[in-house]
PQR file of N, CA, C, O and H, with PARSE charges and radii, in Angstrom:
ATOM      1  N   MET A   1       0.883  14.305  -6.042 -0.4000 1.5000
ATOM      2  CA  MET A   1      -0.097  13.260  -5.729 -0.0000 2.0000
ATOM      3  C   MET A   1       0.532  11.996  -5.563  0.5500 1.7000
ATOM      4  O   MET A   1       0.144  11.210  -4.699 -0.5500 1.4000
ATOM      5  N   ALA A   2       1.574  11.720  -6.412 -0.4000 1.5000
ATOM      6  CA  ALA A   2       2.308  10.483  -6.295 -0.0000 2.0000
ATOM      7  C   ALA A   2       3.074  10.399  -4.965  0.5500 1.7000
ATOM      8  O   ALA A   2       3.190   9.310  -4.403 -0.5500 1.4000
ATOM      9  H   ALA A   2       1.889  12.359  -7.114  0.4000 1.0000
ATOM     10  N   PHE A   3       3.584  11.488  -4.464 -0.4000 1.5000
ATOM     11  CA  PHE A   3       4.269  11.493  -3.261 -0.0000 2.0000
ATOM     12  C   PHE A   3       3.411  11.237  -2.030  0.5500 1.7000
ATOM     13  O   PHE A   3       3.839  10.611  -1.061 -0.5500 1.4000
ATOM     14  H   PHE A   3       3.489  12.372  -4.921  0.4000 1.0000
ATOM     15  N   LEU A   4       2.100  11.781  -2.110 -0.4000 1.5000
ATOM     16  CA  LEU A   4       1.124  11.550  -1.092 -0.0000 2.0000
ATOM     17  C   LEU A   4       0.725  10.105  -1.094  0.5500 1.7000
ATOM     18  O   LEU A   4       0.591   9.545  -0.006 -0.5500 1.4000
ATOM     19  H   LEU A   4       1.752  12.290  -2.897  0.4000 1.0000
ATOM     20  N   ALA A   5       0.530   9.473  -2.166 -0.4000 1.5000
ATOM     21  CA  ALA A   5       0.196   8.085  -2.341 -0.0000 2.0000
ATOM     22  C   ALA A   5       1.330   7.208  -1.772  0.5500 1.7000
ATOM     23  O   ALA A   5       1.089   6.295  -0.982 -0.5500 1.4000
ATOM     24  H   ALA A   5       0.640   9.928  -3.050  0.4000 1.0000
ATOM     25  N   LEU A   6       2.434   7.477  -2.148 -0.4000 1.5000
ATOM     26  CA  LEU A   6       3.653   6.785  -1.639 -0.0000 2.0000
ATOM     27  C   LEU A   6       3.837   6.853  -0.137  0.5500 1.7000
ATOM     28  O   LEU A   6       4.135   5.848   0.508 -0.5500 1.4000
ATOM     29  H   LEU A   6       2.630   8.218  -2.789  0.4000 1.0000
ATOM     30  N   SER A   7       3.658   8.048   0.419 -0.4000 1.5000
ATOM     31  CA  SER A   7       3.817   8.189   1.813 -0.0000 2.0000
ATOM     32  C   SER A   7       2.700   7.595   2.606  0.5500 1.7000
ATOM     33  O   SER A   7       2.919   7.154   3.734 -0.5500 1.4000
ATOM     34  H   SER A   7       3.416   8.864  -0.105  0.4000 1.0000
ATOM     35  N   MET A   8       1.525   7.565   2.074 -0.4000 1.5000
ATOM     36  CA  MET A   8       0.400   6.868   2.719 -0.0000 2.0000
ATOM     37  C   MET A   8       0.573   5.314   2.652  0.5500 1.7000
ATOM     38  O   MET A   8       0.171   4.590   3.563 -0.5500 1.4000
ATOM     39  H   MET A   8       1.347   7.923   1.157  0.4000 1.0000
ATOM     40  N   PHE A   9       1.165   4.856   1.572 -0.4000 1.5000
ATOM     41  CA  PHE A   9       1.456   3.396   1.559 -0.0000 2.0000
ATOM     42  C   PHE A   9       2.452   2.979   2.433  0.5500 1.7000
ATOM     43  O   PHE A   9       2.324   1.923   3.053 -0.5500 1.4000
ATOM     44  H   PHE A   9       1.492   5.444   0.832  0.4000 1.0000
ATOM     45  N   VAL A  10       3.577   3.793   2.571 -0.4000 1.5000
ATOM     46  CA  VAL A  10       4.589   3.448   3.490 -0.0000 2.0000
ATOM     47  C   VAL A  10       4.147   3.447   4.936  0.5500 1.7000
ATOM     48  O   VAL A  10       4.493   2.586   5.744 -0.5500 1.4000
ATOM     49  H   VAL A  10       3.681   4.650   2.067  0.4000 1.0000
ATOM     50  N   GLY A  11       3.334   4.505   5.214 -0.4000 1.5000
ATOM     51  CA  GLY A  11       2.711   4.565   6.567 -0.0000 2.0000
ATOM     52  C   GLY A  11       1.849   3.424   6.894  0.5500 1.7000
ATOM     53  O   GLY A  11       1.905   2.879   7.997 -0.5500 1.4000
ATOM     54  H   GLY A  11       3.053   5.205   4.558  0.4000 1.0000
ATOM     55  N   LEU A  12       1.044   3.046   5.951 -0.4000 1.5000
ATOM     56  CA  LEU A  12       0.142   1.817   6.257 -0.0000 2.0000
ATOM     57  C   LEU A  12       0.914   0.611   6.443  0.5500 1.7000
ATOM     58  O   LEU A  12       0.626  -0.165   7.354 -0.5500 1.4000
ATOM     59  H   LEU A  12       0.999   3.489   5.055  0.4000 1.0000
ATOM     60  N   VAL A  13       1.960   0.373   5.576 -0.4000 1.5000
ATOM     61  CA  VAL A  13       2.674  -0.853   5.730 -0.0000 2.0000
ATOM     62  C   VAL A  13       3.543  -0.913   7.022  0.5500 1.7000
ATOM     63  O   VAL A  13       3.678  -1.944   7.682 -0.5500 1.4000
ATOM     64  H   VAL A  13       2.193   1.004   4.836  0.4000 1.0000
ATOM     65  N   ALA A  14       4.112   0.263   7.318 -0.4000 1.5000
ATOM     66  CA  ALA A  14       5.014   0.323   8.467 -0.0000 2.0000
ATOM     67  C   ALA A  14       4.210   0.373   9.786  0.5500 1.7000
ATOM     68  O   ALA A  14       4.470  -0.406  10.703 -0.5500 1.4000
ATOM     69  H   ALA A  14       4.003   1.100   6.782  0.4000 1.0000
ATOM     70  N   PHE A  15       3.294   1.239   9.866 -0.4000 1.5000
ATOM     71  CA  PHE A  15       2.572   1.539  11.193 -0.0000 2.0000
ATOM     72  C   PHE A  15       1.130   1.275  11.179  0.5500 1.7000
ATOM     73  O   PHE A  15       0.434   1.713  12.095 -0.5500 1.4000
ATOM     74  H   PHE A  15       3.082   1.871   9.121  0.4000 1.0000
ATOM     75  N   GLY A  16       0.605   0.574  10.183 -0.4000 1.5000
ATOM     76  CA  GLY A  16      -0.856   0.283  10.159 -0.0000 2.0000
ATOM     77  C   GLY A  16      -1.350  -0.608  11.221  0.5500 1.7000
ATOM     78  O   GLY A  16      -2.448  -0.423  11.747 -0.5500 1.4000
ATOM     79  H   GLY A  16       1.171   0.218   9.439  0.4000 1.0000
ATOM     80  N   ALA A  17      -0.560  -1.573  11.547 -0.4000 1.5000
ATOM     81  CA  ALA A  17      -0.929  -2.594  12.536 -0.0000 2.0000
ATOM     82  C   ALA A  17      -1.087  -1.936  13.870  0.5500 1.7000
ATOM     83  O   ALA A  17      -2.065  -2.254  14.546 -0.5500 1.4000
ATOM     84  H   ALA A  17       0.331  -1.723  11.120  0.4000 1.0000
ATOM     85  N   GLU A  18      -0.171  -0.986  14.360 -0.4000 1.5000
ATOM     86  CA  GLU A  18      -0.277  -0.341  15.549 -0.0000 2.0000
ATOM     87  C   GLU A  18      -1.266   0.676  15.581  0.5500 1.7000
ATOM     88  O   GLU A  18      -1.895   0.833  16.627 -0.5500 1.4000
ATOM     89  H   GLU A  18       0.624  -0.727  13.810  0.4000 1.0000
ATOM     90  N   TYR A  19      -1.523   1.462  14.497 -0.4000 1.5000
ATOM     91  CA  TYR A  19      -2.450   2.527  14.383 -0.0000 2.0000
ATOM     92  C   TYR A  19      -3.925   2.101  14.335  0.5500 1.7000
ATOM     93  O   TYR A  19      -4.795   2.690  14.976 -0.5500 1.4000
ATOM     94  H   TYR A  19      -1.013   1.335  13.647  0.4000 1.0000
ATOM     95  N   PHE A  20      -4.162   1.028  13.525 -0.4000 1.5000
ATOM     96  CA  PHE A  20      -5.485   0.566  13.404 -0.0000 2.0000
ATOM     97  C   PHE A  20      -5.804  -0.646  14.194  0.5500 1.7000
ATOM     98  O   PHE A  20      -6.972  -1.018  14.312 -0.5500 1.4000
ATOM     99  H   PHE A  20      -3.456   0.549  13.004  0.4000 1.0000
ATOM    100  N   GLY A  21      -4.813  -1.275  14.739 -0.4000 1.5000
ATOM    101  CA  GLY A  21      -4.995  -2.423  15.666 -0.0000 2.0000
ATOM    102  C   GLY A  21      -5.267  -3.751  15.028  0.5500 1.7000
ATOM    103  O   GLY A  21      -5.732  -4.663  15.713 -0.5500 1.4000
ATOM    104  H   GLY A  21      -3.865  -0.972  14.643  0.4000 1.0000
ATOM    105  N   TRP A  22      -5.009  -3.910  13.775 -0.4000 1.5000
ATOM    106  CA  TRP A  22      -5.309  -5.170  13.073 -0.0000 2.0000
ATOM    107  C   TRP A  22      -4.187  -6.187  13.403  0.5500 1.7000
ATOM    108  O   TRP A  22      -3.034  -5.820  13.627 -0.5500 1.4000
ATOM    109  H   TRP A  22      -4.632  -3.169  13.219  0.4000 1.0000
ATOM    110  N   GLY A  23      -4.550  -7.385  13.421 -0.4000 1.5000
ATOM    111  CA  GLY A  23      -3.525  -8.438  13.639 -0.0000 2.0000
ATOM    112  C   GLY A  23      -3.203  -9.107  12.328  0.5500 1.7000
ATOM    113  O   GLY A  23      -4.081  -9.551  11.588 -0.5500 1.4000
ATOM    114  H   GLY A  23      -5.487  -7.683  13.239  0.4000 1.0000
ATOM    115  N   ASP A  24      -1.919  -9.163  12.068 -0.4000 1.5000
ATOM    116  CA  ASP A  24      -1.375  -9.773  10.879 -0.0000 2.0000
ATOM    117  C   ASP A  24      -0.188 -10.647  11.083  0.5500 1.7000
ATOM    118  O   ASP A  24       0.925 -10.303  10.683 -0.5500 1.4000
ATOM    119  H   ASP A  24      -1.206  -8.802  12.669  0.4000 1.0000
ATOM    120  N   PRO A  25      -0.407 -11.775  11.700 -0.5600 1.5000
ATOM    121  CA  PRO A  25       0.754 -12.595  12.040  0.2800 2.0000
ATOM    122  C   PRO A  25       1.483 -13.321  10.992  0.5500 1.7000
ATOM    123  O   PRO A  25       2.631 -13.738  11.144 -0.5500 1.4000
ATOM    124  N   HIS A  26       0.755 -13.466   9.880 -0.4000 1.5000
ATOM    125  CA  HIS A  26       1.446 -14.185   8.651 -0.0000 2.0000
ATOM    126  C   HIS A  26       1.831 -13.112   7.614  0.5500 1.7000
ATOM    127  O   HIS A  26       2.401 -13.486   6.589 -0.5500 1.4000
ATOM    128  H   HIS A  26      -0.178 -13.127   9.757  0.4000 1.0000
ATOM    129  N   GLY A  27       1.571 -11.850   7.797 -0.4000 1.5000
ATOM    130  CA  GLY A  27       1.906 -10.913   6.760 -0.0000 2.0000
ATOM    131  C   GLY A  27       0.932 -10.842   5.515  0.5500 1.7000
ATOM    132  O   GLY A  27       1.281 -10.255   4.491 -0.5500 1.4000
ATOM    133  H   GLY A  27       1.107 -11.546   8.629  0.4000 1.0000
ATOM    134  N   THR A  28      -0.224 -11.421   5.629 -0.4000 1.5000
ATOM    135  CA  THR A  28      -1.102 -11.350   4.450 -0.0000 2.0000
ATOM    136  C   THR A  28      -1.710 -10.026   4.181  0.5500 1.7000
ATOM    137  O   THR A  28      -1.992  -9.669   3.038 -0.5500 1.4000
ATOM    138  H   THR A  28      -0.507 -11.898   6.461  0.4000 1.0000
ATOM    139  N   LEU A  29      -1.921  -9.266   5.280 -0.4000 1.5000
ATOM    140  CA  LEU A  29      -2.479  -7.958   5.035 -0.0000 2.0000
ATOM    141  C   LEU A  29      -1.406  -7.012   4.450  0.5500 1.7000
ATOM    142  O   LEU A  29      -1.762  -6.187   3.608 -0.5500 1.4000
ATOM    143  H   LEU A  29      -1.692  -9.557   6.209  0.4000 1.0000
ATOM    144  N   GLN A  30      -0.214  -7.074   4.812 -0.4000 1.5000
ATOM    145  CA  GLN A  30       0.844  -6.313   4.189 -0.0000 2.0000
ATOM    146  C   GLN A  30       1.016  -6.736   2.737  0.5500 1.7000
ATOM    147  O   GLN A  30       1.258  -5.886   1.880 -0.5500 1.4000
ATOM    148  H   GLN A  30       0.075  -7.744   5.496  0.4000 1.0000
ATOM    149  N   LEU A  31       0.903  -7.983   2.447 -0.4000 1.5000
ATOM    150  CA  LEU A  31       0.976  -8.475   1.015 -0.0000 2.0000
ATOM    151  C   LEU A  31      -0.166  -7.925   0.251  0.5500 1.7000
ATOM    152  O   LEU A  31       0.017  -7.556  -0.909 -0.5500 1.4000
ATOM    153  H   LEU A  31       0.707  -8.674   3.143  0.4000 1.0000
ATOM    154  N   ALA A  32      -1.356  -7.840   0.820 -0.4000 1.5000
ATOM    155  CA  ALA A  32      -2.526  -7.224   0.146 -0.0000 2.0000
ATOM    156  C   ALA A  32      -2.204  -5.781  -0.165  0.5500 1.7000
ATOM    157  O   ALA A  32      -2.406  -5.332  -1.294 -0.5500 1.4000
ATOM    158  H   ALA A  32      -1.505  -8.141   1.762  0.4000 1.0000
ATOM    159  N   LEU A  33      -1.710  -5.047   0.810 -0.4000 1.5000
ATOM    160  CA  LEU A  33      -1.493  -3.618   0.575 -0.0000 2.0000
ATOM    161  C   LEU A  33      -0.428  -3.386  -0.539  0.5500 1.7000
ATOM    162  O   LEU A  33      -0.574  -2.513  -1.395 -0.5500 1.4000
ATOM    163  H   LEU A  33      -1.546  -5.411   1.727  0.4000 1.0000
ATOM    164  N   ILE A  34       0.598  -4.175  -0.486 -0.4000 1.5000
ATOM    165  CA  ILE A  34       1.615  -4.100  -1.513 -0.0000 2.0000
ATOM    166  C   ILE A  34       1.122  -4.392  -2.922  0.5500 1.7000
ATOM    167  O   ILE A  34       1.376  -3.685  -3.896 -0.5500 1.4000
ATOM    168  H   ILE A  34       0.716  -4.885   0.209  0.4000 1.0000
ATOM    169  N   SER A  35       0.404  -5.484  -2.935 -0.4000 1.5000
ATOM    170  CA  SER A  35      -0.172  -5.831  -4.291 -0.0000 2.0000
ATOM    171  C   SER A  35      -1.204  -4.744  -4.795  0.5500 1.7000
ATOM    172  O   SER A  35      -1.289  -4.448  -5.987 -0.5500 1.4000
ATOM    173  H   SER A  35       0.197  -6.059  -2.143  0.4000 1.0000
ATOM    174  N   THR A  36      -1.925  -4.211  -3.882 -0.4000 1.5000
ATOM    175  CA  THR A  36      -2.926  -3.260  -4.323 -0.0000 2.0000
ATOM    176  C   THR A  36      -2.162  -2.037  -4.834  0.5500 1.7000
ATOM    177  O   THR A  36      -2.504  -1.483  -5.878 -0.5500 1.4000
ATOM    178  H   THR A  36      -1.856  -4.452  -2.913  0.4000 1.0000
ATOM    179  N   PHE A  37      -1.149  -1.624  -4.113 -0.4000 1.5000
ATOM    180  CA  PHE A  37      -0.345  -0.426  -4.539 -0.0000 2.0000
ATOM    181  C   PHE A  37       0.336  -0.738  -5.979  0.5500 1.7000
ATOM    182  O   PHE A  37       0.337   0.084  -6.896 -0.5500 1.4000
ATOM    183  H   PHE A  37      -0.871  -2.074  -3.264  0.4000 1.0000
ATOM    184  N   VAL A  38       0.853  -1.893  -6.051 -0.4000 1.5000
ATOM    185  CA  VAL A  38       1.569  -2.237  -7.411 -0.0000 2.0000
ATOM    186  C   VAL A  38       0.446  -2.290  -8.501  0.5500 1.7000
ATOM    187  O   VAL A  38       0.641  -1.730  -9.580 -0.5500 1.4000
ATOM    188  H   VAL A  38       0.852  -2.561  -5.306  0.4000 1.0000
ATOM    189  N   PHE A  39      -0.619  -2.890  -8.268 -0.4000 1.5000
ATOM    190  CA  PHE A  39      -1.681  -2.907  -9.381 -0.0000 2.0000
ATOM    191  C   PHE A  39      -2.140  -1.453  -9.643  0.5500 1.7000
ATOM    192  O   PHE A  39      -2.357  -1.078 -10.795 -0.5500 1.4000
ATOM    193  H   PHE A  39      -0.777  -3.345  -7.391  0.4000 1.0000
ATOM    194  N   GLY A  40      -2.282  -0.667  -8.623 -0.4000 1.5000
ATOM    195  CA  GLY A  40      -2.667   0.740  -8.901 -0.0000 2.0000
ATOM    196  C   GLY A  40      -1.664   1.479  -9.783  0.5500 1.7000
ATOM    197  O   GLY A  40      -2.041   2.197 -10.709 -0.5500 1.4000
ATOM    198  H   GLY A  40      -2.106  -0.971  -7.687  0.4000 1.0000
ATOM    199  N   VAL A  41      -0.410   1.291  -9.484 -0.4000 1.5000
ATOM    200  CA  VAL A  41       0.630   1.841 -10.346 -0.0000 2.0000
ATOM    201  C   VAL A  41       0.597   1.415 -11.787  0.5500 1.7000
ATOM    202  O   VAL A  41       0.706   2.225 -12.708 -0.5500 1.4000
ATOM    203  H   VAL A  41      -0.104   0.707  -8.731  0.4000 1.0000
ATOM    204  N   ILE A  42       0.443   0.104 -11.961 -0.4000 1.5000
ATOM    205  CA  ILE A  42       0.284  -0.429 -13.190 -0.0000 2.0000
ATOM    206  C   ILE A  42      -0.981   0.125 -14.017  0.5500 1.7000
ATOM    207  O   ILE A  42      -0.901   0.471 -15.196 -0.5500 1.4000
ATOM    208  H   ILE A  42       0.355  -0.555 -11.213  0.4000 1.0000
ATOM    209  N   CYS A  43      -2.006   0.160 -13.350 -0.4000 1.5000
ATOM    210  CA  CYS A  43      -3.267   0.679 -14.021 -0.0000 2.0000
ATOM    211  C   CYS A  43      -3.123   2.171 -14.276  0.5500 1.7000
ATOM    212  O   CYS A  43      -3.570   2.609 -15.335 -0.5500 1.4000
ATOM    213  H   CYS A  43      -2.071  -0.121 -12.392  0.4000 1.0000
ATOM    214  N   GLY A  44      -2.536   3.004 -13.399 -0.4000 1.5000
ATOM    215  CA  GLY A  44      -2.260   4.292 -13.672 -0.0000 2.0000
ATOM    216  C   GLY A  44      -1.360   4.523 -14.851  0.5500 1.7000
ATOM    217  O   GLY A  44      -1.628   5.397 -15.677 -0.5500 1.4000
ATOM    218  H   GLY A  44      -2.173   2.648 -12.538  0.4000 1.0000
ATOM    219  N   TYR A  45      -0.278   3.742 -14.949 -0.4000 1.5000
ATOM    220  CA  TYR A  45       0.687   3.926 -16.057 -0.0000 2.0000
ATOM    221  C   TYR A  45      -0.045   3.516 -17.345  0.5500 1.7000
ATOM    222  O   TYR A  45       0.181   4.132 -18.387 -0.5500 1.4000
ATOM    223  H   TYR A  45      -0.061   3.033 -14.279  0.4000 1.0000
ATOM    224  N   ARG A  46      -0.903   2.505 -17.305 -0.4000 1.5000
ATOM    225  CA  ARG A  46      -1.523   2.162 -18.547 -0.0000 2.0000
ATOM    226  C   ARG A  46      -2.580   3.090 -18.998  0.5500 1.7000
ATOM    227  O   ARG A  46      -2.769   3.295 -20.197 -0.5500 1.4000
ATOM    228  H   ARG A  46      -1.086   2.005 -16.459  0.4000 1.0000
ATOM    229  N   ALA A  47      -3.333   3.706 -17.987 -0.4000 1.5000
ATOM    230  CA  ALA A  47      -4.296   4.743 -18.346 -0.0000 2.0000
ATOM    231  C   ALA A  47      -3.732   5.997 -18.931  0.5500 1.7000
ATOM    232  O   ALA A  47      -4.353   6.702 -19.726 -0.5500 1.4000
ATOM    233  H   ALA A  47      -3.179   3.539 -17.013  0.4000 1.0000
ATOM    234  N   LYS A  48      -2.442   6.257 -18.469 -0.4000 1.5000
ATOM    235  CA  LYS A  48      -1.724   7.465 -18.830 -0.0000 2.0000
ATOM    236  C   LYS A  48      -1.371   7.446 -20.278  0.5500 1.7000
ATOM    237  O   LYS A  48      -1.456   8.453 -20.981 -0.5500 1.4000
ATOM    238  H   LYS A  48      -1.938   5.685 -17.822  0.4000 1.0000
ATOM    239  N   SER A  49      -0.966   6.263 -20.721 -0.4000 1.5000
ATOM    240  CA  SER A  49      -0.353   6.119 -22.079 -0.0000 2.0000
ATOM    241  C   SER A  49      -1.459   5.736 -23.141  0.5500 1.7000
ATOM    242  O   SER A  49      -1.150   5.573 -24.322 -0.5500 1.4000
ATOM    243  H   SER A  49      -0.897   5.445 -20.150  0.4000 1.0000
TER
END
């Protein structure tokens, strides 16, 4: 499951703009994707322990 989540994250960050057609000239959408992924990892780690 972690591999699937990581591959989806990399795919969205790398190819999301071309695939979905969103405009992100300042990189704010990529920052939101990265922060969401990091917060998800933190929450998953805290819920596990």
